[in-house]
Coordinates of C-alpha atoms in Angstrom, one line a residue:
X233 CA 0.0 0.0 0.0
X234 CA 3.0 2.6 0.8
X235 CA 4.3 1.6 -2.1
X236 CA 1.4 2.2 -4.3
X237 CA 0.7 5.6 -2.7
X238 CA 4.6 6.9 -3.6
X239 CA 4.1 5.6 -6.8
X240 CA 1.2 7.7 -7.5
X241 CA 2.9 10.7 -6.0
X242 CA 5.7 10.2 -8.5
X243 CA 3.0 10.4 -11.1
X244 CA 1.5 13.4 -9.3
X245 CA 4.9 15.7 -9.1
X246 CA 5.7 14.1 -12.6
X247 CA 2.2 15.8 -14.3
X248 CA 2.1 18.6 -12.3
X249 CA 5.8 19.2 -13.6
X250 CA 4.8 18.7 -17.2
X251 CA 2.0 21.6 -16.5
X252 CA 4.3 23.8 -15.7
X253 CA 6.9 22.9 -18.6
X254 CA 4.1 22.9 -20.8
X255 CA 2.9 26.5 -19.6
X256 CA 6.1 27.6 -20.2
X257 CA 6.4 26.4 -23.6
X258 CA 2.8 28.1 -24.3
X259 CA 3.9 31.3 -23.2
X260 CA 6.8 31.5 -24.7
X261 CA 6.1 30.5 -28.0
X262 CA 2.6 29.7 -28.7
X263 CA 2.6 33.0 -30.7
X264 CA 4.7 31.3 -32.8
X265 CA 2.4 29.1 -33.4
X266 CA -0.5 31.3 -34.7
X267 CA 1.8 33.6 -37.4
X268 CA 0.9 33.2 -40.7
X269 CA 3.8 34.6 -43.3
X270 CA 7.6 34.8 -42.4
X271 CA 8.2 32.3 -39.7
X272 CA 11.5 32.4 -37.5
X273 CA 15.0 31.3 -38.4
X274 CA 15.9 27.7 -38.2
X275 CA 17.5 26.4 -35.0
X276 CA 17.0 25.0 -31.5
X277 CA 16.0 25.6 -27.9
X278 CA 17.6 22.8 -26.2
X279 CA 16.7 21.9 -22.4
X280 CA 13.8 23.1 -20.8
X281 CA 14.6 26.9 -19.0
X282 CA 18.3 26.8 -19.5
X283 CA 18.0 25.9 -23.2
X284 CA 21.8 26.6 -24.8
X285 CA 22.9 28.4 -22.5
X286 CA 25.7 26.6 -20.9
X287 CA 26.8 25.7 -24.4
X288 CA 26.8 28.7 -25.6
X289 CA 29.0 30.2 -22.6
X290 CA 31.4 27.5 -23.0
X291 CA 34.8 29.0 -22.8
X292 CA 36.7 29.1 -25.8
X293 CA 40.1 31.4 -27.4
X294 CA 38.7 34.8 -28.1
X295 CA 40.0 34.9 -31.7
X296 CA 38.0 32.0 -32.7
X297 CA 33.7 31.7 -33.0
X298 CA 33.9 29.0 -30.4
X299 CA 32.7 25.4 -30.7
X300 CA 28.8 26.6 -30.1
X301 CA 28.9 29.2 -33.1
X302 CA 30.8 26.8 -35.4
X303 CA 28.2 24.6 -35.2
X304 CA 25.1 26.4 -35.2
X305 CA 26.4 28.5 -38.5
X306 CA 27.3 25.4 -39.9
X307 CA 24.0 23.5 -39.3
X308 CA 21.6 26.6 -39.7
X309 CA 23.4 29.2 -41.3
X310 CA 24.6 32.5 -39.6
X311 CA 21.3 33.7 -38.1
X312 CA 19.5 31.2 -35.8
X313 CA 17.3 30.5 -32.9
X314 CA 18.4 29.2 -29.6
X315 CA 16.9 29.3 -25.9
X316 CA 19.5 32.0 -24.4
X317 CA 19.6 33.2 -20.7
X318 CA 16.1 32.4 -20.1
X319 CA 14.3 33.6 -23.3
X320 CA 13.5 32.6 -26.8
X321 CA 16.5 34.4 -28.6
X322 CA 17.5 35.2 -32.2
X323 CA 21.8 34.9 -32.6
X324 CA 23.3 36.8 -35.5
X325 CA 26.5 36.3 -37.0
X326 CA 25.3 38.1 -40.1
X327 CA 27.3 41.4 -40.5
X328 CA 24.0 43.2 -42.7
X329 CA 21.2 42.0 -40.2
X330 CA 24.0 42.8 -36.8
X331 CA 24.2 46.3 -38.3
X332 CA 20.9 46.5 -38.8
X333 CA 19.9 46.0 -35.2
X334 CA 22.4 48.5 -34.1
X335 CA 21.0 51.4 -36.2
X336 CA 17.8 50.4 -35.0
X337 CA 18.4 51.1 -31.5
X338 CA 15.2 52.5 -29.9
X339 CA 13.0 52.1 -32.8
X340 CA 12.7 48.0 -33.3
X341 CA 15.5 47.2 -31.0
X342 CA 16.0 47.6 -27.5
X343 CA 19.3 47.3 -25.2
X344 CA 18.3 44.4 -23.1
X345 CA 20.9 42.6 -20.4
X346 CA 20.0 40.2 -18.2
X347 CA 18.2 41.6 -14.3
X348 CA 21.3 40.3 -12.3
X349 CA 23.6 42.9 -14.6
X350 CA 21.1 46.0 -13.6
X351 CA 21.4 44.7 -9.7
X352 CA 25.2 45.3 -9.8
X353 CA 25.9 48.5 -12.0
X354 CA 22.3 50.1 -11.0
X355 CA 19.6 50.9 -13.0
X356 CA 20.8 54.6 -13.5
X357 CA 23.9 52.8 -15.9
X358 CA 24.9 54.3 -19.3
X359 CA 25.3 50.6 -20.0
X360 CA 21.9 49.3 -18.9
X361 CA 19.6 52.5 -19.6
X362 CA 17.2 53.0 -22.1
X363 CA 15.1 55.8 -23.8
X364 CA 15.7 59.1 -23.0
X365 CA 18.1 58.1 -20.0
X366 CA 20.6 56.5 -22.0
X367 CA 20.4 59.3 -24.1
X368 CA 21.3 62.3 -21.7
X369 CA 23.7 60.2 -20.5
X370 CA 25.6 59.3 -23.5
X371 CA 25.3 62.9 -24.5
X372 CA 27.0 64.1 -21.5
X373 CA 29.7 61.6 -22.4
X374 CA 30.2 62.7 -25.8
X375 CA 30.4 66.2 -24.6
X376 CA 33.0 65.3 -21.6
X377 CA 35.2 63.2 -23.7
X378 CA 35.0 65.9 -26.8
X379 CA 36.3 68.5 -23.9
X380 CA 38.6 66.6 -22.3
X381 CA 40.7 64.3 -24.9
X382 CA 43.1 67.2 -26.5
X383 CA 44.2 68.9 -23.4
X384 CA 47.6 69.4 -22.3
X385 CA 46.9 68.7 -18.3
X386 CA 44.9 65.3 -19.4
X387 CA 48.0 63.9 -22.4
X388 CA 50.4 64.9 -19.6
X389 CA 48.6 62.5 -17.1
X390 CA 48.4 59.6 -19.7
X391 CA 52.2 59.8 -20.3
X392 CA 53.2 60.7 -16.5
X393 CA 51.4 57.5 -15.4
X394 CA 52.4 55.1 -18.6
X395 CA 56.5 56.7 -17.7
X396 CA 55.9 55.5 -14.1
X397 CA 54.8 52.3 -14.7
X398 CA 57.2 51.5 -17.0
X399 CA 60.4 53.1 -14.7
X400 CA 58.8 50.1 -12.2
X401 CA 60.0 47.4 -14.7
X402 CA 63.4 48.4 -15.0
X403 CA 64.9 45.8 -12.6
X404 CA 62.2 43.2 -13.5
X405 CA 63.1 40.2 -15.8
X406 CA 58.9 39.5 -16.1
X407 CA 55.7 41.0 -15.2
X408 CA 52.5 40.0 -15.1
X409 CA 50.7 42.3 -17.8
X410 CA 47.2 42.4 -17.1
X411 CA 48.0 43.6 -13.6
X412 CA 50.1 46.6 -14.9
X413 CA 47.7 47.4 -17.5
X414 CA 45.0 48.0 -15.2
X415 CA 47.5 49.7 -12.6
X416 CA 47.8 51.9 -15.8
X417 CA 44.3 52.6 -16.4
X418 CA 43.0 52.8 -13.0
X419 CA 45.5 55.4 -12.3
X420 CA 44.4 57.4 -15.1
X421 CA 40.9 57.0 -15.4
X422 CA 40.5 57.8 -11.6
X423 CA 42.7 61.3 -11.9
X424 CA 40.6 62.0 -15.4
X425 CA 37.3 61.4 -13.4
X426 CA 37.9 62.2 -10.2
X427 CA 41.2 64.3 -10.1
X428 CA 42.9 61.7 -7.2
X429 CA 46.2 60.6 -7.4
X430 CA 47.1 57.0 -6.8
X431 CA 48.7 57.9 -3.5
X432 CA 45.6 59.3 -2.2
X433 CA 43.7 57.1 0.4
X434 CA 40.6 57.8 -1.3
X435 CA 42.2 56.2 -4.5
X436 CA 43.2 53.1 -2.3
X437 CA 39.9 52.4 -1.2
X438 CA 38.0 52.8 -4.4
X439 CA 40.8 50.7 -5.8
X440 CA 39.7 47.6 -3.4
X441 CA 36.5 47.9 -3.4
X442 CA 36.3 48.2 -7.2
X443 CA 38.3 44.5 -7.8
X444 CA 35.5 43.4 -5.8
X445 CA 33.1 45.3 -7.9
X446 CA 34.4 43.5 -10.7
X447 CA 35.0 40.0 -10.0
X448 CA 30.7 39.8 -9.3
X449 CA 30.2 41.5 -12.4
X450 CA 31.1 38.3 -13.8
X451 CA 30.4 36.3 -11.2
X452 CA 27.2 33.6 -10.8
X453 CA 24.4 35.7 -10.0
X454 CA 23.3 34.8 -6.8
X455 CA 22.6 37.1 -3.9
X456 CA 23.4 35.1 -0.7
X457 CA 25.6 37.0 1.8
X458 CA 29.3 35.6 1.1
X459 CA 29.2 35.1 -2.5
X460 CA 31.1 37.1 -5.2
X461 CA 27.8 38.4 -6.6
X462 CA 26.5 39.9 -2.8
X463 CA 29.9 41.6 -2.3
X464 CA 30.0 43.4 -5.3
X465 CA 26.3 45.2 -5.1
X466 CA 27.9 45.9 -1.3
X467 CA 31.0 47.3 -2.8
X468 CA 29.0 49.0 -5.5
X469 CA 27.0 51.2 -2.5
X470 CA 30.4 51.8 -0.8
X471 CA 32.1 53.5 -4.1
X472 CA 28.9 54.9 -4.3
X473 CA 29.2 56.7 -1.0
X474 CA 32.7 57.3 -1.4
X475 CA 31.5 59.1 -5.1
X476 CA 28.8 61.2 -3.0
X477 CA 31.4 62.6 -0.7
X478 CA 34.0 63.4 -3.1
X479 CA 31.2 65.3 -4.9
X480 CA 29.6 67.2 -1.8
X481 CA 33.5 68.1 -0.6
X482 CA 33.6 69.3 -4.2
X483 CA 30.7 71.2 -4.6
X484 CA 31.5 73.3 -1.0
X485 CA 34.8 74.2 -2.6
X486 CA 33.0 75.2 -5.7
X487 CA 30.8 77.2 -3.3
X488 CA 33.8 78.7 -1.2
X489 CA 32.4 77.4 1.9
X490 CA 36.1 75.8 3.0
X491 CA 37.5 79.6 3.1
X492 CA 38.9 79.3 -0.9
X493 CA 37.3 81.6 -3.6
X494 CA 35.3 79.1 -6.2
X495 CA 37.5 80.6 -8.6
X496 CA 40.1 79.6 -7.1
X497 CA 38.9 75.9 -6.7
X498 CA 37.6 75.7 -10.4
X499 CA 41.1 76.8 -11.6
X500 CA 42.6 73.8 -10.4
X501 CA 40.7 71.3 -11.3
X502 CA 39.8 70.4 -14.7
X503 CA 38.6 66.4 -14.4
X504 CA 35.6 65.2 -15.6
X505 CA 33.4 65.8 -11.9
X506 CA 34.2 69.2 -12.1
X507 CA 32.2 69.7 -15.6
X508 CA 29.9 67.0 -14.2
X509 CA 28.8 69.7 -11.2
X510 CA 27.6 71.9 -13.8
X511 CA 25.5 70.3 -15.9
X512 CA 21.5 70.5 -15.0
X513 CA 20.1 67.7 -17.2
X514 CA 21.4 65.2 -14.6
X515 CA 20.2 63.7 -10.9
X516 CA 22.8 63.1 -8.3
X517 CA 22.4 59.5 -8.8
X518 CA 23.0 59.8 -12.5
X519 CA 26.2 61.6 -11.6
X520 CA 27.1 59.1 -9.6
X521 CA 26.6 56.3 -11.7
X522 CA 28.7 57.7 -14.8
X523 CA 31.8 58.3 -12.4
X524 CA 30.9 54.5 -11.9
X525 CA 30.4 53.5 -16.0
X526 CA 33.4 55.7 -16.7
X527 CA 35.4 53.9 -13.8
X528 CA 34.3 50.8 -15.2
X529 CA 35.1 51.6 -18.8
X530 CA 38.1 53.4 -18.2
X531 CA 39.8 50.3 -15.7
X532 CA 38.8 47.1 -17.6
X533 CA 38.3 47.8 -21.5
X534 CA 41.1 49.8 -21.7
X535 CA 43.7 47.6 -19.7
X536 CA 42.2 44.8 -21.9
X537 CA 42.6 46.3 -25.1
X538 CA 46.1 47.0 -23.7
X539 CA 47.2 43.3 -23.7
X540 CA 45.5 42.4 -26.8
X541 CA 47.5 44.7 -28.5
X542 CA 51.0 43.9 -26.6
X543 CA 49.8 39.8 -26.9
X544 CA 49.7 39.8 -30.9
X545 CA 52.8 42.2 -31.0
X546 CA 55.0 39.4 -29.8
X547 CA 53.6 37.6 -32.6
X548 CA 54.4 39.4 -35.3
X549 CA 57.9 40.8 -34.7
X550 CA 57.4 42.7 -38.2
X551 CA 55.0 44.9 -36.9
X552 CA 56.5 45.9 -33.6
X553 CA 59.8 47.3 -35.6
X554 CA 57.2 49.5 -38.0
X555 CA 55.6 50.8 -34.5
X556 CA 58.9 51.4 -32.8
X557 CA 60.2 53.0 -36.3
X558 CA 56.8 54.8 -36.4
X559 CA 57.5 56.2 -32.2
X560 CA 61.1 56.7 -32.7
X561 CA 60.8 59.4 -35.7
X562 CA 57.8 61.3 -33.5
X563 CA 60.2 61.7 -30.8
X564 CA 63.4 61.9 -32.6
X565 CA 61.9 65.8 -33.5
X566 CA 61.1 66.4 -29.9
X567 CA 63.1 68.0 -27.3
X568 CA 64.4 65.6 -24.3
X569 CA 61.5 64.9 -21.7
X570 CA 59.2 66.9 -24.0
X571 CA 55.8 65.5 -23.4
X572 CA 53.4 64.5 -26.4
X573 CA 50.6 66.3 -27.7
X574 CA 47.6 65.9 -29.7
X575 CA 49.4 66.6 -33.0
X576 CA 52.1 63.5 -32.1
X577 CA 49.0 61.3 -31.6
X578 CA 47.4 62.3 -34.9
X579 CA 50.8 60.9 -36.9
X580 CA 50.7 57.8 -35.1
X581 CA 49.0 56.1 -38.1
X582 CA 50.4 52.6 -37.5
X583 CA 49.9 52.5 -34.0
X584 CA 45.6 52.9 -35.0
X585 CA 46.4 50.1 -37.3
X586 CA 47.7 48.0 -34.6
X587 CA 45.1 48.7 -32.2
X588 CA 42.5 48.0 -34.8
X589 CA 43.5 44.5 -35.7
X590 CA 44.5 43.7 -32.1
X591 CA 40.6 44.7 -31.5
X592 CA 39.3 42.7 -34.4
X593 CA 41.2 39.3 -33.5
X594 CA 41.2 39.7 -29.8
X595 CA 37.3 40.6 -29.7
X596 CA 37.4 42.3 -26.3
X597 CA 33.1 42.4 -27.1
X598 CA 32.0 39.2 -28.0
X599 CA 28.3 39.7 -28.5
X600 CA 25.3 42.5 -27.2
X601 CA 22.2 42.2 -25.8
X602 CA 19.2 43.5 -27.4
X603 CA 15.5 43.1 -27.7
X604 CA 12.8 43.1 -30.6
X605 CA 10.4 46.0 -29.5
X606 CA 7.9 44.5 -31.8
X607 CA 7.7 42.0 -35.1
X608 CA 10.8 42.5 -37.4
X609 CA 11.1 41.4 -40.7
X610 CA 14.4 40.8 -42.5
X611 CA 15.4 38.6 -45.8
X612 CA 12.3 36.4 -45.2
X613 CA 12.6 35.3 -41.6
X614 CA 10.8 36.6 -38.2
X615 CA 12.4 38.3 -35.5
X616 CA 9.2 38.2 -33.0
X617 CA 8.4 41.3 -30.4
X618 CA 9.8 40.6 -27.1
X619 CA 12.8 38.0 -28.0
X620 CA 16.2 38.2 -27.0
X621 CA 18.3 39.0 -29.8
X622 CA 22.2 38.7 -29.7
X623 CA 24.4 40.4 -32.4
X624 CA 27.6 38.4 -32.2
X625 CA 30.3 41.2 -33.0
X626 CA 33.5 38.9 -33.2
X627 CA 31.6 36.5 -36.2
X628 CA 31.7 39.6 -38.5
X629 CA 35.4 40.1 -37.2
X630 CA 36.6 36.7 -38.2
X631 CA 34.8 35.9 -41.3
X632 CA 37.2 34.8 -44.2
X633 CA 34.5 36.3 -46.5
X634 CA 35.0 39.8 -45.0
X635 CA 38.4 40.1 -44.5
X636 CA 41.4 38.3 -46.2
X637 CA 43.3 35.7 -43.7
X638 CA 40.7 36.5 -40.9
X639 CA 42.9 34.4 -38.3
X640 CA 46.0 36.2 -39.2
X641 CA 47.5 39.1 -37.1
X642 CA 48.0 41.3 -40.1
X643 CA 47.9 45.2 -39.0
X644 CA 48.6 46.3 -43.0
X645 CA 45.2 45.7 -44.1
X646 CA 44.1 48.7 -42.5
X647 CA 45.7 50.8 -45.0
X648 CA 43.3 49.8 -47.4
X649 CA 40.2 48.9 -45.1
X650 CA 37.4 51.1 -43.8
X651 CA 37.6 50.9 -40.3
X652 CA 33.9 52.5 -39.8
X653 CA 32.3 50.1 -41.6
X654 CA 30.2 47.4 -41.2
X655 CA 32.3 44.5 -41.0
X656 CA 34.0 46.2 -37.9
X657 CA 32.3 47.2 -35.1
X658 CA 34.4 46.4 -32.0
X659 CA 33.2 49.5 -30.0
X660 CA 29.6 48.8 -30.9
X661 CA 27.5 50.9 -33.1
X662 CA 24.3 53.4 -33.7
X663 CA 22.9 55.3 -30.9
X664 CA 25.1 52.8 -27.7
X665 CA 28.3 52.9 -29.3
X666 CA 31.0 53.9 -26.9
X667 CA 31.9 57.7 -26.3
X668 CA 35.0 57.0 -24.6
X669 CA 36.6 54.5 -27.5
X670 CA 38.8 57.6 -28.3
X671 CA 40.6 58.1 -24.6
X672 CA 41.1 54.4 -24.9
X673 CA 43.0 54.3 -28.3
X674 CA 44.9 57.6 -26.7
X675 CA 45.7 56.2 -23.4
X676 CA 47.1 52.6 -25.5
X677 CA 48.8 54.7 -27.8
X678 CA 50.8 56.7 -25.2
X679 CA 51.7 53.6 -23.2
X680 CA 53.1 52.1 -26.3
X681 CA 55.3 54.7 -27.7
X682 CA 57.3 54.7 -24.3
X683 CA 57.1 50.6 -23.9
X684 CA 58.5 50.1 -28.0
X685 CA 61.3 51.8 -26.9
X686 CA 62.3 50.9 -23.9
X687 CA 61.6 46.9 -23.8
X688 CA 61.3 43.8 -26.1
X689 CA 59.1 40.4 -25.1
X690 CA 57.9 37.8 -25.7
X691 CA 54.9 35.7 -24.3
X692 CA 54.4 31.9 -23.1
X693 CA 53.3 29.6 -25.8
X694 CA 49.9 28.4 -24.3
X695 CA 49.2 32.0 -23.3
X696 CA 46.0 33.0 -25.2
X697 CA 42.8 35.7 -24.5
X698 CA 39.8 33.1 -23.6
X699 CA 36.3 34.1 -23.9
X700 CA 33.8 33.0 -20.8
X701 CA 32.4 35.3 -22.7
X702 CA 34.3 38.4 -20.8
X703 CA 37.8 37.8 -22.0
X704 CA 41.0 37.5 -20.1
X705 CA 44.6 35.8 -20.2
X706 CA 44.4 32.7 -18.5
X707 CA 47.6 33.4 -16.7
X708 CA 47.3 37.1 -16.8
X709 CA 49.6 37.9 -19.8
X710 CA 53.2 36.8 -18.4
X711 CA 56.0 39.0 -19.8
X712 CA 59.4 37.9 -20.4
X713 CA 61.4 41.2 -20.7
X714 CA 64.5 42.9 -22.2
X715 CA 65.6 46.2 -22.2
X716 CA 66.4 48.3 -25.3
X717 CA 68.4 51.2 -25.9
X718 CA 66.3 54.1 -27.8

């Protein structure tokens, strides 16, 4: 009899579980169902709730598609559908229909990142916001980098802090290069933003508190006190705090209620928070959260784009003499300890070259997230309202029918490619493509006229950029160095 009765509450639990899957499936798709005309793109959803998920995050070298993409395009051709972080999604490796979507931003597409990522940057994000928000966001961006990137006080702080980190190599037979490369950045993006020097105990505790930041960002999304994920939305509401006061302390200086004439104060200081005070069109907490998005963007793009670039260098040993040749003859017409300028970074024509295809083989950006605002139609196939929709940048990137030896490390083809075009959109495109992609190029360009010089290396054989899908050096970029004379 007790065995009859857990036999039919194993049949119980076992229907009332198919209810529920088949709810699911109802919801999500019955739509689908009912359409007469274009129907969607061929593909699958794989396991119930999680679908492809797993396999699609599988981690793989960040200058190939990846195992999950290979096969897909192969079996259904190089738009598809899939079951992707929890909804019914539409993957693109298709360069026309990717562009498409970005250009469409707002209108049939709509930025769209999974809830956990909104819990840690905060819903006021550049990165996360839609509408109107993202909008005056971005716009102050545009207008703060547009102020900011050709003046003297700003170049001098990129090359002060690339000459100082460098000097720290000098008895150092390796170093670890992601961990320089974001000493680097942080150190500039936090003087740029927030006018603190790295010896500052402000800058130390932002500093700590930021790692922690990041390593939830990409973290498993749960919030239970003790994991990664928990810490860094705690650690996000401390820099948050610590943001706040710097700005309040700021704003009574701009006041002249510490005893200094606001003239005075707004003489000297020309960073990013103090053009921030003065514009209307944003809330304090907006303020806050672009010191945080250009923190964010500043540290970990930047630095990463950094060892991308030094990573195929010592590659191609070709292509590092034409960049040192290139540095040399810019400083070889400058005075001794001269600093660069804006004109010097305007000649370095190989150096963008470098940086592009370091970008377009490294694919720092694997893929976006977006949403269909409603029913979109393109070459014959349904993209249906409310879907996920992922434009996978790096497929476009290495496709051998869009650019000639697409696995190859070979900076010369920019001479005759377009780099704003759409086979090449490693900064993202239409309405959410980055404002700040120019400080990065200048702040990478900088570093590496002083590194050319100064220092060969060379890399470990099995080091390689893997995609999880945020990419990073599985041993963090070792360097084997030797010094060179100018």
């Amino acid at each position: 009899m007790a065995g009859s009765s857990t036999f039919w509450l194993l049949v119980l639990v076992g229907m009332f579980f198919m209810f529920l899957l088949g709810r699911f499936i109802l919801n999500q798709y019955s739509p689908l169902f009912l359409r007469v005309g274009p129907s969607t793109p061929e593909g699958s959803f794989g396991w119930p709730v999680l679908g492809e998920t797993l396999a699609f995050l599988n981690p793989h070298p960040s200058n190939s598609l990846g195992s999950f993409l290979q096969h897909h395009c192969s079996r259904y051709g190089k738009v598809f559908k899939s079951h992707l972080f929890l909804s019914p999604t539409i993957v693109s490796c298709d360069e026309e229909l990717n562009y498409f979507i970005l250009q469409n931003e707002g209108k049939l597409f709509e930025c769209s990142y999974p809830k956990p990522i909104h819990g840690i940057l905060g819903k006021s994000s550049m990165l996360v916001a839609v509408g109107d928000t993202h909008k005056r966001l971005r716009n102050v961006a545009v207008s703060l980098v547009t102020i900011t990137k050709s003046k003297p006080e700003f170049l001098n702080d990129i090359e002060n802090t690339a000459i100082r980190v460098l000097h720290s190599w000098k008895d150092k037979p390796q170093v670890i290069f992601c961990k320089e490369a974001r000493k680097f950045t942080f150190n500039v993006i936090v003087k740029q933003v927030l006018g603190l020097s790295p010896d500052e105990p402000q800058t130390t505790q932002i500093l700590e508190d930021f790692l922690t930041f990041m390593k939830g960002l990409i973290s498993l999304p749960l919030y239970i006190p003790g994991t990664p994920y928990a810490r860094a939305v705690k650690a996000r509401i401390r820099i948050s705090s610590t943001v706040k006061a710097i700005i309040e302390e700021r704003r009574r200086r701009r006041n002249g209620e510490d005893g200094i004439s606001s003239k005075e104060n707004s003489c000297s200081k020309s960073d990013f928070l103090e053009i921030l005070l003065g514009i209307d069109t944003l809330c304090e907490d907006e303020k806050v959260s672009f010191v945080l998005d250009s923190l964010l963007g500043g540290y970990e793009t930047t630095s990463l784009l950094m060892a991308m670039v030094v990573y195929f260098l010592a590659q191609s040993p070709s292509a590092l003499q034409q960049l040192k040749v290139e540095h040399q003859n810019i400083r070889r017409v400058k005075k001794k300890d001269e600093y660069l300028n804006w004109e010097d970074y305007n000649k370095m024509e190989f150096t963008q070259n470098v940086i592009n295809e370091a970008m377009r083989c490294g694919n720092i950006v694997k893929f976006v997230h977006r949403k269909a605002l409603k029913d979109v139609k393109f070459r014959g196939y349904l993209i249906p309202s409310g879907w996920k929709v992922l434009p996978v940048i790096s497929a476009s990137h290495l496709d051998p029918s869009l650019h000639a030896n697409a696995l190859q490390f070979h900076p010369w083809r920019w001479e005759s490619e377009d780099q704003i075009c759409k086979r090449f959109t490693p900064f993202g495109g239409g309405s959410r493509c980055c404002p700040g992609s120019e400080l990065g190029r200048l702040e990478v360009s900088f570093f590496l006229h002083h590194l050319v010089q100064s220092f060969r290396w060379r890399t470990e054989d099995d080091e390689q950029p893997v995609a999880y899908p945020y990419v990073e050096f599985k041993r963090g970029l070792p360097l084997y160095l030797e010094h060179c004379s100018i």
